[in-house]
Every structure is written in C-alpha cells, then in structure tokens.
Coordinates of C-alpha atoms in Angstrom, one line a residue:
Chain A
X1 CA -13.1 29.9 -16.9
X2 CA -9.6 28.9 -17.8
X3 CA -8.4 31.1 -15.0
X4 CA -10.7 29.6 -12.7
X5 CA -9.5 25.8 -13.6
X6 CA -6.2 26.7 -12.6
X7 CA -6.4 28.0 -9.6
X8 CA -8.7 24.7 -9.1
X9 CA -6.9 22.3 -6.8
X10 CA -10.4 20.3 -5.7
X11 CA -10.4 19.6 -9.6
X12 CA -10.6 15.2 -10.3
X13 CA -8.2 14.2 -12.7
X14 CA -11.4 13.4 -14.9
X15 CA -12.5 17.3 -14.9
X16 CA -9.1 18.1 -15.5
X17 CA -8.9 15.4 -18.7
X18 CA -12.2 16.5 -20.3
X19 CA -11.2 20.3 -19.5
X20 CA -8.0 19.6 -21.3
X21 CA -9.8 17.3 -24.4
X22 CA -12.4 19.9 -24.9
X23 CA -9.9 22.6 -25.6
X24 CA -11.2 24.8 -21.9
X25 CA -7.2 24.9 -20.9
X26 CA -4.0 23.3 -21.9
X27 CA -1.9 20.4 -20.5
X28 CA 1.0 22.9 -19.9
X29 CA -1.4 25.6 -18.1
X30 CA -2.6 22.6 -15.9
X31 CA 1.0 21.4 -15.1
X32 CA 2.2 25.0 -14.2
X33 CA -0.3 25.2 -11.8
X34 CA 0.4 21.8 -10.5
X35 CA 4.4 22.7 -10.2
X36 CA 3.6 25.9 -8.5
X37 CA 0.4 24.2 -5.5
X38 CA 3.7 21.8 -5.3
X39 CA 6.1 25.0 -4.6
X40 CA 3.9 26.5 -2.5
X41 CA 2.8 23.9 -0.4
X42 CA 5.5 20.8 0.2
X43 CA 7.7 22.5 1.9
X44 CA 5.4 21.6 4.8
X45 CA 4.4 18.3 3.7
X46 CA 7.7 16.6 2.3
X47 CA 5.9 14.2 -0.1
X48 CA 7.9 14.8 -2.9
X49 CA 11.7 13.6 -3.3
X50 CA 12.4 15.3 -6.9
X51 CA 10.1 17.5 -8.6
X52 CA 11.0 17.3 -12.6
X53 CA 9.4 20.6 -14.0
X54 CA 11.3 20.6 -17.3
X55 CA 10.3 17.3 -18.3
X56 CA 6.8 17.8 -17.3
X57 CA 6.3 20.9 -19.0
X58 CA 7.4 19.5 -22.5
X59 CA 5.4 16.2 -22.1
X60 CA 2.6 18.9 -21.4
X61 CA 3.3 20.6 -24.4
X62 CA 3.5 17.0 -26.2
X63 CA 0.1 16.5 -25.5
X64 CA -1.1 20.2 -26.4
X65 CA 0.6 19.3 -29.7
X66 CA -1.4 16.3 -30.1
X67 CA -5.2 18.5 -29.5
X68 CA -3.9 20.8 -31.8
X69 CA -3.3 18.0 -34.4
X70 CA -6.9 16.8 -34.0
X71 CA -5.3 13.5 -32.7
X72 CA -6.5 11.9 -29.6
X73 CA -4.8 12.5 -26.3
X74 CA -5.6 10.3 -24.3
X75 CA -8.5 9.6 -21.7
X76 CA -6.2 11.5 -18.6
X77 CA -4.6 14.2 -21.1
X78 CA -2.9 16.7 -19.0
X79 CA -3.7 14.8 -15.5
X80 CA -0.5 15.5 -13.5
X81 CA 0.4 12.4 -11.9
X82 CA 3.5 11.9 -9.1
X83 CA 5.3 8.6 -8.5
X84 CA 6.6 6.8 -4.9
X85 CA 10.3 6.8 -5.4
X86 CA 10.5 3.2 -6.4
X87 CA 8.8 3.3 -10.0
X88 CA 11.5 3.5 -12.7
X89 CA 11.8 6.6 -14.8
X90 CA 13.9 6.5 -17.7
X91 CA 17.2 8.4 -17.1
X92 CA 17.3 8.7 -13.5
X93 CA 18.5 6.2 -10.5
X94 CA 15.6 4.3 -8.7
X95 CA 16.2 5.0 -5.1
X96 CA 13.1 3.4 -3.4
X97 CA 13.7 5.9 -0.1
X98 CA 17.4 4.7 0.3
X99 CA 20.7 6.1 -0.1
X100 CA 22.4 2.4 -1.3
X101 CA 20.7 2.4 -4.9
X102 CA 21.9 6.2 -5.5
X103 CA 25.6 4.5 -7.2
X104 CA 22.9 2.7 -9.3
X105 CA 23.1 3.2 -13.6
X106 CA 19.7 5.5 -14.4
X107 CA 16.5 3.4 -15.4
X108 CA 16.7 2.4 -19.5
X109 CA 12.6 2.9 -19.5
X110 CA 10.2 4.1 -17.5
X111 CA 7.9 1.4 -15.0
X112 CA 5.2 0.1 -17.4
X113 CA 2.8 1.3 -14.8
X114 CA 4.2 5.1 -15.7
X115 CA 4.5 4.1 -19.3
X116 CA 1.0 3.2 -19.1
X117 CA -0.7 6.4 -17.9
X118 CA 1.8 8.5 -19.6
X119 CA 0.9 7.0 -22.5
X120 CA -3.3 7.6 -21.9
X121 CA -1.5 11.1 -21.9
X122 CA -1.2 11.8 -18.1
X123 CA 2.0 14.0 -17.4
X124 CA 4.6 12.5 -14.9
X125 CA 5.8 15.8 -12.5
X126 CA 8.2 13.9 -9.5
X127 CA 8.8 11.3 -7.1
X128 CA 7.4 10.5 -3.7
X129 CA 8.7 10.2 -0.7
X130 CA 8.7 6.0 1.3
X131 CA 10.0 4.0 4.0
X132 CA 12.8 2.6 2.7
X133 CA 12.8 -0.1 0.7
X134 CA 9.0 0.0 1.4
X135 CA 9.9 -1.8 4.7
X136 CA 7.5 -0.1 7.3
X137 CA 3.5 1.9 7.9
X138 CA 4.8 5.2 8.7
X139 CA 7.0 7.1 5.7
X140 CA 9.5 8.3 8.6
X141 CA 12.9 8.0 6.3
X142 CA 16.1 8.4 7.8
X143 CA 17.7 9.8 4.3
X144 CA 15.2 12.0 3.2
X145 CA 13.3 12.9 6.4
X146 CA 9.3 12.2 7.3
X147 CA 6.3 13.2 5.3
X148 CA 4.0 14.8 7.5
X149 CA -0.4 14.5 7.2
X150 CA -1.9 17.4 5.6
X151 CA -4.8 16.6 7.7
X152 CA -2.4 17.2 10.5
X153 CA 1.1 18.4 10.0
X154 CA 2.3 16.8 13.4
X155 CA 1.8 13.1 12.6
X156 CA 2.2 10.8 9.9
X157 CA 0.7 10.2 6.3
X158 CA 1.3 6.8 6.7
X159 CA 3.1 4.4 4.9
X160 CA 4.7 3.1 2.9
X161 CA 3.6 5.1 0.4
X162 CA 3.1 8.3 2.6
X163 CA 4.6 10.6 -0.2
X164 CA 1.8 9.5 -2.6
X165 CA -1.4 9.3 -0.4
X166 CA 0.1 13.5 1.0
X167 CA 0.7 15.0 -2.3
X168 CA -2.9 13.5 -3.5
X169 CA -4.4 14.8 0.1
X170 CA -2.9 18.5 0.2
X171 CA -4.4 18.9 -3.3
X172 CA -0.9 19.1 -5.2
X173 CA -1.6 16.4 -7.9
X174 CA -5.0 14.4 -8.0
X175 CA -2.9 11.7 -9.2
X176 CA -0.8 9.4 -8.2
X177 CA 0.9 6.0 -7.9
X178 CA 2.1 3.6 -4.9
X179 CA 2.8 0.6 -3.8
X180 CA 1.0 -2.3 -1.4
X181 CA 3.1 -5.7 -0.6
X182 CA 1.1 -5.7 2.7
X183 CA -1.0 -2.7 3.3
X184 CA 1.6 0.3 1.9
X185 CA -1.4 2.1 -0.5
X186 CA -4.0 1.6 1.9
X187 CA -2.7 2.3 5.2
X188 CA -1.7 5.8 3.8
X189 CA -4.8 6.6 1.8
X190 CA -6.9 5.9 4.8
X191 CA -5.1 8.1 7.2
X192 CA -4.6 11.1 5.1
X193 CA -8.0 10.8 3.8
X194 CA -8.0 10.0 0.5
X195 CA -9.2 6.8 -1.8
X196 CA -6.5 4.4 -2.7
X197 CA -7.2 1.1 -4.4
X198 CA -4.8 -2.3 -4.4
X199 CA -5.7 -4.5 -7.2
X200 CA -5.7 -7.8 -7.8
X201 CA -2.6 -9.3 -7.1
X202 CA -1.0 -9.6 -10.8
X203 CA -3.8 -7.6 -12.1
X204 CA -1.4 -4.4 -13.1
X205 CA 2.3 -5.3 -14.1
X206 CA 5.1 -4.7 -11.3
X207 CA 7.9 -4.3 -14.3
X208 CA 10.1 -1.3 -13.1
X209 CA 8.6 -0.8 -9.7
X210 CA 11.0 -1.7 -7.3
X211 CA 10.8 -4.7 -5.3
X212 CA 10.2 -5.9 -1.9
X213 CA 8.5 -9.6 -1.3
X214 CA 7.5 -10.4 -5.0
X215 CA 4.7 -12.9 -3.4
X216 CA 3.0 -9.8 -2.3
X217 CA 3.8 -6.7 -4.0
X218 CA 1.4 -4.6 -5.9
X219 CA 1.4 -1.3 -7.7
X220 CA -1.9 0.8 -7.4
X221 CA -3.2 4.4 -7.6
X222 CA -4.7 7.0 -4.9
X223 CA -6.8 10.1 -5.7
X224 CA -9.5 12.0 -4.5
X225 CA -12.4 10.2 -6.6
X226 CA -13.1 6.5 -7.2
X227 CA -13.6 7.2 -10.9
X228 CA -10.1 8.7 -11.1
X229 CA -9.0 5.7 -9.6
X230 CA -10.9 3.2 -11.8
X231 CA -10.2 5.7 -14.9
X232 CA -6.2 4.7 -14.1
X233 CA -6.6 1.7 -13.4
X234 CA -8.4 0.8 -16.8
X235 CA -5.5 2.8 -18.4
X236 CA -2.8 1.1 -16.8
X237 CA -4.3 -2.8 -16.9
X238 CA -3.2 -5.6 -19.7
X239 CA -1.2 -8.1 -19.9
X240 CA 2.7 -7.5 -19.5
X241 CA 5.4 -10.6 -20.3
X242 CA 8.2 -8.5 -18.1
X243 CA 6.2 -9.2 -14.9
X244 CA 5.8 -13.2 -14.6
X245 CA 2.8 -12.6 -12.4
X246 CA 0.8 -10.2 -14.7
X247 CA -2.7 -11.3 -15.4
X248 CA -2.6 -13.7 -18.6
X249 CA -6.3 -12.6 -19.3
X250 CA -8.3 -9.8 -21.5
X251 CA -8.0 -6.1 -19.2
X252 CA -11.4 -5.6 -17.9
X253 CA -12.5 -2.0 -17.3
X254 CA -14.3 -1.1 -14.3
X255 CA -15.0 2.8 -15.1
X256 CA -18.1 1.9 -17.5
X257 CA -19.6 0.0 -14.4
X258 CA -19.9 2.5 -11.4
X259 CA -23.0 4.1 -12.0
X260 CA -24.2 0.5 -11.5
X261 CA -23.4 1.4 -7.6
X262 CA -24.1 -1.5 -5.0
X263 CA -27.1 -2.5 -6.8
X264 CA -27.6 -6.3 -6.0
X265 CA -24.3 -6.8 -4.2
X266 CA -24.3 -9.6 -1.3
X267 CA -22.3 -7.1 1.0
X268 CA -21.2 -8.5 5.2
X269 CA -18.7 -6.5 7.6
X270 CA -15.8 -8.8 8.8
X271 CA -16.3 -10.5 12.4
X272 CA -13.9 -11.8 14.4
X273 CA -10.3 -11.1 14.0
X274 CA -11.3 -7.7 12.6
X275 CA -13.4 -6.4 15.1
X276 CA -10.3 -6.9 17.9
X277 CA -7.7 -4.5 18.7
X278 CA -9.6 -1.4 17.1
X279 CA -10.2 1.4 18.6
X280 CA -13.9 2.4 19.0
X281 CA -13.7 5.0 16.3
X282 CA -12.2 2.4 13.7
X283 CA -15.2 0.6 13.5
X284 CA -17.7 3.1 13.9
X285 CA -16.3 4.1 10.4
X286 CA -16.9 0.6 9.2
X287 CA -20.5 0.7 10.5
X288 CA -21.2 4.2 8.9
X289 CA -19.7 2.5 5.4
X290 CA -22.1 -0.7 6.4
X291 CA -25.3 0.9 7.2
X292 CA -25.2 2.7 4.2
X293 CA -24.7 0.2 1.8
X294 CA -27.3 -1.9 4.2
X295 CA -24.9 -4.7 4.8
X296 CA -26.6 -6.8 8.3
X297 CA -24.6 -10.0 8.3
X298 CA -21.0 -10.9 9.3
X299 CA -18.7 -13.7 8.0
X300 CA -15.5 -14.5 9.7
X301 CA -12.5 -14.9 7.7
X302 CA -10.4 -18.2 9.2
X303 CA -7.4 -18.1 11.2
X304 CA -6.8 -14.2 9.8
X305 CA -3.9 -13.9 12.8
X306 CA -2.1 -16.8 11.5
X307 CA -2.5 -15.2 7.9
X308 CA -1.1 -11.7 8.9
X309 CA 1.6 -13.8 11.2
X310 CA 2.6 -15.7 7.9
X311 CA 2.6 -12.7 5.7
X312 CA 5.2 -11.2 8.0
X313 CA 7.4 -14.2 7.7
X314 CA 7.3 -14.5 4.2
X315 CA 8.2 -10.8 4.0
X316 CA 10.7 -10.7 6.2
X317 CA 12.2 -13.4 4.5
X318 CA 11.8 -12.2 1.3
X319 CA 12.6 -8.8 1.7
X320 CA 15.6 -9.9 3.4
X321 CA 17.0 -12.0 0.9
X322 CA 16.9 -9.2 -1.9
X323 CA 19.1 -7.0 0.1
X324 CA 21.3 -10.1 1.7
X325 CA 24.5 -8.6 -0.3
X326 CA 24.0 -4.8 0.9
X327 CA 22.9 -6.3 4.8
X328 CA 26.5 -7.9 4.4
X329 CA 28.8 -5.4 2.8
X330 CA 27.1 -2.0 3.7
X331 CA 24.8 -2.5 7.1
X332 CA 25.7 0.8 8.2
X333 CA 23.9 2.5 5.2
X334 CA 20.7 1.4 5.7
X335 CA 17.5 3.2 7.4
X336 CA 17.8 2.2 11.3
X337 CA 14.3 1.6 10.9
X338 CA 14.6 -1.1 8.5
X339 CA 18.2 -2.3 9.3
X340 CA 17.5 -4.8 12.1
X341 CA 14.4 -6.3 10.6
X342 CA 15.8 -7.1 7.7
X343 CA 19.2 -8.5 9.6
X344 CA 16.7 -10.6 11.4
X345 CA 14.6 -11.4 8.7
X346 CA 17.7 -13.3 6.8
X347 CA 18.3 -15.7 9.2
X348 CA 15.0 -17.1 8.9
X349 CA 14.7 -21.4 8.8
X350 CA 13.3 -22.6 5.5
X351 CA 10.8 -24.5 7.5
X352 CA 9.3 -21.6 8.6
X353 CA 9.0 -19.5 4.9
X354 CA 7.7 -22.9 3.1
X355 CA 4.9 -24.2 6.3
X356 CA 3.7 -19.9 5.8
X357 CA 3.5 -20.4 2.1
X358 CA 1.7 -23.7 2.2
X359 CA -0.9 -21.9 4.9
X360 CA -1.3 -19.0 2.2
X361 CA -2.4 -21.9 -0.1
X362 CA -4.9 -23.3 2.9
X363 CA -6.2 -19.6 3.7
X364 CA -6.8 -19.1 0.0
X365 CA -9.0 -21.6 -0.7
X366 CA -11.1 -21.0 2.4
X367 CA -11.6 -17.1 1.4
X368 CA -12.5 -18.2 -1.8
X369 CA -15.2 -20.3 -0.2
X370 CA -16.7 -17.1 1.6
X371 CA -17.0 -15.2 -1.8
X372 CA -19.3 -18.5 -3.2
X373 CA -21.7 -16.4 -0.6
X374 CA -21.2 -12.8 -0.2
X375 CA -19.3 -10.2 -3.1
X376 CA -18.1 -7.9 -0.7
X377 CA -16.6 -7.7 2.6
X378 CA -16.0 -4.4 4.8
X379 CA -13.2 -4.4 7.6
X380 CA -11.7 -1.7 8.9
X381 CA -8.5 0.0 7.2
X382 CA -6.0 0.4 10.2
X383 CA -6.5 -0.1 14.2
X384 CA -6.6 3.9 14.6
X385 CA -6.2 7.7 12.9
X386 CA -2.9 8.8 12.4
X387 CA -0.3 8.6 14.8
X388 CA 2.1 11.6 15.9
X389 CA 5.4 11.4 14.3
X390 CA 7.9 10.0 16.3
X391 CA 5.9 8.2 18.2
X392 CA 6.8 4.5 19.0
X393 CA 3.5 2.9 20.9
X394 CA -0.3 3.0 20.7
X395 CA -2.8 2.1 23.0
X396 CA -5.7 -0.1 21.7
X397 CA -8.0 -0.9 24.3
X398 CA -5.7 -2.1 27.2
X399 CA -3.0 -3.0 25.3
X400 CA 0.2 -0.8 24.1
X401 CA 1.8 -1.9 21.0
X402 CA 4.6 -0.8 18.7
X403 CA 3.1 1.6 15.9
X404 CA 5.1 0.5 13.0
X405 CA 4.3 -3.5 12.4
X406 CA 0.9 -2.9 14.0
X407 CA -0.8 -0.1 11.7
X408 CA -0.9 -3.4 8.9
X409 CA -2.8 -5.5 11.2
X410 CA -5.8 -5.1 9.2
X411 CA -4.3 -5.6 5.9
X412 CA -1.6 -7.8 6.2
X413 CA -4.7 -10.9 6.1
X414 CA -5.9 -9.6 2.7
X415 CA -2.8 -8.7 0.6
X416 CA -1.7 -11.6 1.7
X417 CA -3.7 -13.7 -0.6
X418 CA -4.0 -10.6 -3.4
X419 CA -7.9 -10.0 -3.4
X420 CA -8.8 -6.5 -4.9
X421 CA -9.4 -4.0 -1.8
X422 CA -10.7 -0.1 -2.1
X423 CA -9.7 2.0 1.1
X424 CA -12.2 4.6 1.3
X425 CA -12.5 7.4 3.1
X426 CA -14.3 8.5 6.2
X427 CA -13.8 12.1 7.4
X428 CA -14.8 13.5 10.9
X429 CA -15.5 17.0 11.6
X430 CA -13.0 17.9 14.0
X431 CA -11.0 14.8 14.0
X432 CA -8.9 13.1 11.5
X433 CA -10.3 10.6 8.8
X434 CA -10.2 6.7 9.1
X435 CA -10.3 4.3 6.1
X436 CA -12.9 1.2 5.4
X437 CA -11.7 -1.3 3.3
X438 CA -13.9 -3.0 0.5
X439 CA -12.7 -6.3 -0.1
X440 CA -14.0 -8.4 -3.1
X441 CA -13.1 -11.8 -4.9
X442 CA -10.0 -12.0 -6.9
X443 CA -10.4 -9.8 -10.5
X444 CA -13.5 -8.3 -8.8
X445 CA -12.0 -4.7 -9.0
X446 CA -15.4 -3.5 -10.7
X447 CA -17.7 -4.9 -7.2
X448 CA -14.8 -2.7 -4.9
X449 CA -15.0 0.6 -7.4
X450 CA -19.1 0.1 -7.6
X451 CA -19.5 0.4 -4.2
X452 CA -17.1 3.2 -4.0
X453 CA -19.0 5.4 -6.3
X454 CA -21.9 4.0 -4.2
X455 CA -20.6 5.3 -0.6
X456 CA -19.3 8.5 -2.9
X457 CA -22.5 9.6 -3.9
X458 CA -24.0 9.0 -0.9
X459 CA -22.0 11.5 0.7
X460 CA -20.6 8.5 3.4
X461 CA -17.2 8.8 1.6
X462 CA -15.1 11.7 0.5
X463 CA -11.6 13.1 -0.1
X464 CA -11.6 17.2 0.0
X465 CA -8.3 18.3 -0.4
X466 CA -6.8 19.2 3.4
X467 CA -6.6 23.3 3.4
X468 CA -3.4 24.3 5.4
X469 CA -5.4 26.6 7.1
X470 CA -7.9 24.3 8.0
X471 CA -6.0 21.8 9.2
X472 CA -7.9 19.3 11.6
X473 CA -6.1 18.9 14.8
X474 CA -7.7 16.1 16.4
X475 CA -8.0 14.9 20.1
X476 CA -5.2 12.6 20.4
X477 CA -6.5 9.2 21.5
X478 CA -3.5 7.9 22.4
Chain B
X1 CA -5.3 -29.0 17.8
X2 CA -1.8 -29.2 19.6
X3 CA -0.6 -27.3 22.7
X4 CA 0.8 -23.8 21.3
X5 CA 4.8 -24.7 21.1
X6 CA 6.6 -22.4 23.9
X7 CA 8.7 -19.2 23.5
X8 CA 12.0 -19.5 23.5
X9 CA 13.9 -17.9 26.2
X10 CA 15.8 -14.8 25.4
X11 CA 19.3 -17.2 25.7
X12 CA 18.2 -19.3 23.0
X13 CA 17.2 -16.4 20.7
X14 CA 20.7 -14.7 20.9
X15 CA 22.4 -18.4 20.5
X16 CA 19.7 -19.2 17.4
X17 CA 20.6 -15.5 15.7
X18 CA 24.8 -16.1 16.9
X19 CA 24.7 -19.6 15.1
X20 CA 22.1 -18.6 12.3
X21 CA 24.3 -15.4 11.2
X22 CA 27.3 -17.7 11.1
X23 CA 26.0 -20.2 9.2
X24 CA 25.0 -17.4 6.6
X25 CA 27.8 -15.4 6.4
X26 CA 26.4 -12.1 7.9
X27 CA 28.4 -10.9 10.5
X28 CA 25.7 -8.8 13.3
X29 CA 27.5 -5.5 14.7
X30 CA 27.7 -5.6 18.2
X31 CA 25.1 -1.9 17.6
X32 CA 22.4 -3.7 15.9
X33 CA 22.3 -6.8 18.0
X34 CA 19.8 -5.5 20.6
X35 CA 17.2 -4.7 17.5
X36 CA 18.1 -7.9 15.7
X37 CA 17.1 -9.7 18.8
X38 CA 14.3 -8.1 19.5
X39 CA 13.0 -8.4 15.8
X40 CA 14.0 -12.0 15.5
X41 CA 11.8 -13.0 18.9
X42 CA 8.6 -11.5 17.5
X43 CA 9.4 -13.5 14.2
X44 CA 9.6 -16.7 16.4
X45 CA 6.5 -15.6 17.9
X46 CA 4.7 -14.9 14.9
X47 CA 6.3 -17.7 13.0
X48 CA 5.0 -20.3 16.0
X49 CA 1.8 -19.5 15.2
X50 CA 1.8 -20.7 12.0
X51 CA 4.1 -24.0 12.6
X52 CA 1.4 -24.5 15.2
X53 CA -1.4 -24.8 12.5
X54 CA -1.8 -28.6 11.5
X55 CA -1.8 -29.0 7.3
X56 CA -2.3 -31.9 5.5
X57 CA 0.1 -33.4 2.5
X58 CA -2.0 -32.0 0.0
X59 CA -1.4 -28.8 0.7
X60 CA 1.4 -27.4 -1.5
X61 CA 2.6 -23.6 -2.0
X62 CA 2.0 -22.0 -4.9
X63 CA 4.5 -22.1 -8.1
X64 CA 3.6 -18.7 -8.8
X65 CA 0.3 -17.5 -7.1
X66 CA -3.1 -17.6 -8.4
X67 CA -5.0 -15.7 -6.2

C-alpha cells in the first residue's frame, strides 16, 4: 500500500494528508517521491526555478517527528507544496522571474502565505517559474526561459503564474501557490487544466509576496481538487497586521461547506461584454458548466470594457512606479517583454490613474447591486486554449489581436474590484482544456468552492494529471 | 453621453512620451522607443475610454479598498 501511494502522482493533497496522519506513509517517503516526479519530469516542463531537496526533506522528517510524538501535524501533513518565485522564503533572494532583485539581501521570514501552510504541516519543495515581475498572461521569461503546457509541450501554461498551474498539471506537486493582480492564477489554471481559486481581495495576507499593483494583487492556490484548494485556503486565512489590506474579520472556512454543493444557489452566465471576442469553444465550456448547475438567466455586468480598460491603467501605473528607480538606472536588465510597458506605463497623467480609480468605486457598487439578485455568476476564463509559444497574435472571430494583454480580457473586469472567482476546469478529449470562472460576492469564497465540488462530482469538471505520453495535441484554432 | 474623445495621432504620442519622460526624469533609449510608443498609444486608447465615462462628485476612490 505504501508502495503504491508513492508511486501515486493522481494522489489530492487531502489523500496524501490523511495517508500521512494515519501513519499509511511518511512525510519524507511522500517528499522523495515528489523530488524525484520533479527530476524526472521538469526538464520538459520548466516550471520550477529552484528545487530545495534538503530543506524539504528535513521539514518532512519534522513532521514525521511530530506523528511519532503523538502531536498533531497538521490538516496538509506531508502535502508537498511549490511556490511562484515571488513568495519570500527565509534565507534566499526573492527574484519574482527577474535578474535585478538577484543582488537583493535573502528574505528574514518566509511569506505568511508559506508560513501558513507550512505551518498546517505542508512541506515547501521550490520555486516556480513567472513573467517577470508578474507583468504578462504567458510565463515566456527572458532570464529563465518559458514554461511549457503539460497538456501540450509546444505552447504556453499561461501566466503569470505558469510555473505553478504546470508543476500542479504534470502531476509533480498537488500543491501549489500563485499570484492574481489581474488574472495571473486563473489564466494559467484554466489553460493547463487544473483548478485555481483567487480570493477575496484582502481575504489571504500578501506579506512577503512580491508586489506588483497593490490595488489588485492577490495570492491564491491551484490544485487538482477544489477541496485541496478550499483545505489551503482555510489553512492559510486570518487576519495579518503586515498586509494593510488583510481582512480585519473572523477566517471563515469554506471546506466544512462543499458537500452542501449548489443547493439553493441563484446561479446566471455573464451576457454582454463576456460573450464577445470568444472563440466558439470558450463558451461552449461556460454552457456545459451552466447547464449543469441549471443556470437559465443572464445578467450583464456594466461598462466591463471600461473596467478591464481601467484596470490596465491603474496597473500600468502602478507597476510602473515600483520599479521607476530600476526603469531609470538599469533599463537594459529588464525582460524585453515587460521593459516598454512599464517605460510607458510611468509616464502616465495623474488624471488618468485617479478618474480609473474613481470608476473602480462606480463599477463596484453596481456589481454589488447584481449580487442583491443572483450568488453566482459564470463567464468564461480566457478568449481561447492555449496559445503556441512564441506566438504574438490570435484570431477571435474576425479580429487578430496581440496574445499577451488579451488572454486577461476576461478577468481583468473581476479582479479588478477583488470578488472571489474559482477557474474550473473543462477538459476535451482530443483538444486542450478551457477554464469557466465562478464569480461570487465579495467573502463568498464558500458559494465559488460549493459549486466547484458541485461541477466536480458531476463529472463536468476535472484536473487528471497530463501523462507525457498522453499528451493532447490539439487542432490549432488559430 | 459625450462623443468618444479622438485618438491622438502618432506625432502627438511620440511628443506626449518625449515631454512626459523629460518631465520625469527617465531618459527612453533610442531601442525601446518603438515599444514604448506603441505601449503608450494603446494606454491612451484604453485610458480614453474611461475619461470618456461621465462621474459625478460623489464618487471618490477608495482609501484602501473594500471590495
């Protein structure tokens, strides 16, 4: 049986957690494996940016130590878990995909976020490969080269945090961590074909994740399960005084709640806006996702071009600002790909950043009126599957558009006012997977994870891990 | 609603990103000009659309954001 659990790379982090509580295997057995599916198999990918075996095999021990003391490990003991290169872990440089943080002095403490699921006895085994400084949809980094799909080797896992939705998809950890300031979990998650939840905006602490525009960033977790996902979220929640946005109130677990499913939800696709510039597949995944959870109306949420337009100014300027000194001094050293939209980004007028943060209050309030009548609302993920690496344009319909700003046109609306949002997974035999994303009121993290488990044990949505030699190749639509 | 404000022409672009880097500080290499002016036109064509959206007084950002 223990032999068989190791050799188990389909395993949830919760099978892996009760395996390792009830004494079936150790945490160290379980990281072994992990640090040897990551030997054998990322040398294809490129998810991971440094793999720390040592470390993870004596925090593995740690918690074997603990079991054997009769002390509690922890609801994820022995879950190995990876990072995006931007969380802080104490004693090495934060890099966040660039090469201008490497003269940086090592993190003092780990990101609360790691602290957090290290501390509900998950083991930390490396970092994860990005765009730089988070700043694009694709994970195609100059410095430390592109992750590729497992799904599909030739094109991208997405982005920003393409390192963490891979490593989750090829079945090397079940576990891991990202990112989202304006789509950067769920872009990814839906392309490789895996589950990957933003919270709340606020609703897990930022402290020691790298940032990019504070007014959007979040920090979130992918995985191959939606109770793994609610499981880390619950262990990673509370309030946190070193991140000035961080959720005042009581955590409130979600985990307890899925069996309760989609039972009684008011549930409507998005119209308008999100229904545009999709390709026909994109919203046949959205229909599957509706018809199952029996969802017949539509609501339209206002002016959603003006809220992705003003998220990207706000951004810009933002993310521009933070790196104003390096743009200045050290140009040459940044990613290309990021370079000259940041450069452009600091030169924007003050009118423009304060009228988009004034609309982000006006857009608010009207979303908030749309959630007085439904609890969830479906839209698709991204505009299309995943892109081939390298490549510059897609066509949508009749029109051909750059891939890199445009894979977020879908998301940008929603981060951009924080609400909680599930990407969840639709797979097509002999093509690659789409997302759906399940939006819900702010702090409504339980109604996005209940419908989750819903479409999960329906059998609508699911993440098997992508077998290298089963990898989809799909018709390229482009 | 008002009329959508126009683009601005390609000149005015490169003379809004000569004066705006001045202003600034950040000197543009001659290399990245070509990206920075193509990035900055789809920011003034993003950015139009929201100037373009009427608010009233009572509207004010956020201090830090509730969502």
């Amino acid at each position: 049986m223990i032999r068989a659990a190791h050799a188990d790379d389909a395993a949830d982090a919760a099978t892996i957690a009760a395996a390792v509580r009830g004494r079936a295997m150790t945490a160290e057995a379980v990281t072994r494996a992990a640090l040897e599916r990551i030997r054998a198999r990322d040398a294809g990918i490129n998810a991971f940016t440094a793999v720390l075996a040592e470390q993870a095999l004596a925090d593995a021990r740690a918690v074997d130590a603990l079991i054997a003391a009769g002390r509690d490990p922890g609801p994820l003991a022995g879950v190995p878990f990876a990072v995006k290169d931007l969380f802080d872990i104490a004693g090495r440089t934060t890099l966040a995909g660039s090469k201008i943080l490497a003269g940086r002095a090592p993190a003092r403490r780990d990101a609360t976020a790691v602290a957090r699921l290290k501390a509900a006895g998950a083991v930390l085994v490396g970092t994860l490969n990005m765009d730089e400084f988070a700043y694009g949809f694709t994970t195609e980094n100059e410095h430390y080269g592109a992750t590729r799909n497992p799904r599909d080797p030739e094109r991208i896992a997405g982005g920003s945090s393409g390192g963490s939705a891979a490593a989750v998809s090829a079945g090397m950890v079940p576990l891991t961590l990202g990112s989202d300031t304006n789509g950067s979990i769920r872009v990814p998650a839906a392309l490789c074909g895996i589950f990957g939840l933003k919270p709340t905006y606020g609703r897990l602490s930022r402290a020691g994740a790298f940032p990019f525009a504070g007014s959007f960033d979040h920090v979130g977790p992918f995985a191959r399960s939606v109770r793994d996902l609610a499981a880390a979220c619950d262990a990673m929640q509370g309030h946190d005084p070193l991140d000035p946005v961080c959720a005042k109130g009581p955590a409130e677990p979600a985990l307890g709640r899925l069996q309760e499913g989609a039972r009684g939800l008011r549930i409507a696709v998005a119209g308008g806006y999100f229904r545009q510039s999709a390709l026909p597949e994109a919203l046949s995944a959205v229909a599957a996702v509706a018809a199952a959870l029996k969802a017949t109306r539509e609501v339209e949420l206002p002016q959603a071009h003006r809220a992705r337009a003003a998220a990207f100014v706000i951004t810009a300027a933002e993310g521009a600002n933070l790196h104003l000194a390096d743009l200045k001094a050290r140009p040459q050293d940044f990613d290309s790909a990021t370079r000259d939209r940041f450069l452009a980004g600091a030169l924007i007028p003050a009118a423009w950043y304060l009228q988009a943060q004034r609309f982000r209050r006006w857009y608010r309030d009207r979303v908030r009126e749309l959630f007085q009548e439904v609890d969830l609302i479906l839209a698709p993920t991204t505009p299309c599957p995943a892109t081939r690496i390298g490549q510059e344009t897609m066509k949508i319909g009749e029109a051909e558009m750059p891939v890199r700003p445009n894979l977020g046109l879908f998301t940008q609306p929603i981060s951009f006012i924080g609400l909680p949002v599930l990407s969840v997974p639709v797979q097509r035999p002999g093509a690659l997977p789409l997302g759906v994303q399940l939006i819900a009121a702010p702090y409504r993290e339980d109604v996005v994870l209940r419908a989750g488990a819903a479409l999960e044990q329906a059998g609508v949505c699911a993440a098997p891990v992508a077998r290298p030699s089963h990898s989809e190749k799909a018709s390229d639509p482009h | 609603m008002p009329d959508p404000s126009p683009s601005p022409a390609p000149s005015q672009v490169a003379g809004f990103v000569e004066h705006a880097s001045r202003a600034i500080g950040l000197p543009i290499r001659a290399e990245d000009l070509p990206g920075v002016l193509a990035n900055t036109a789809r920011l003034h064509a993003l950015a139009r659309l929201v100037m373009d959206f009427p608010l009233t007084d009572e509207v004010e950002t956020a201090g830090v954001f509730e969502p």
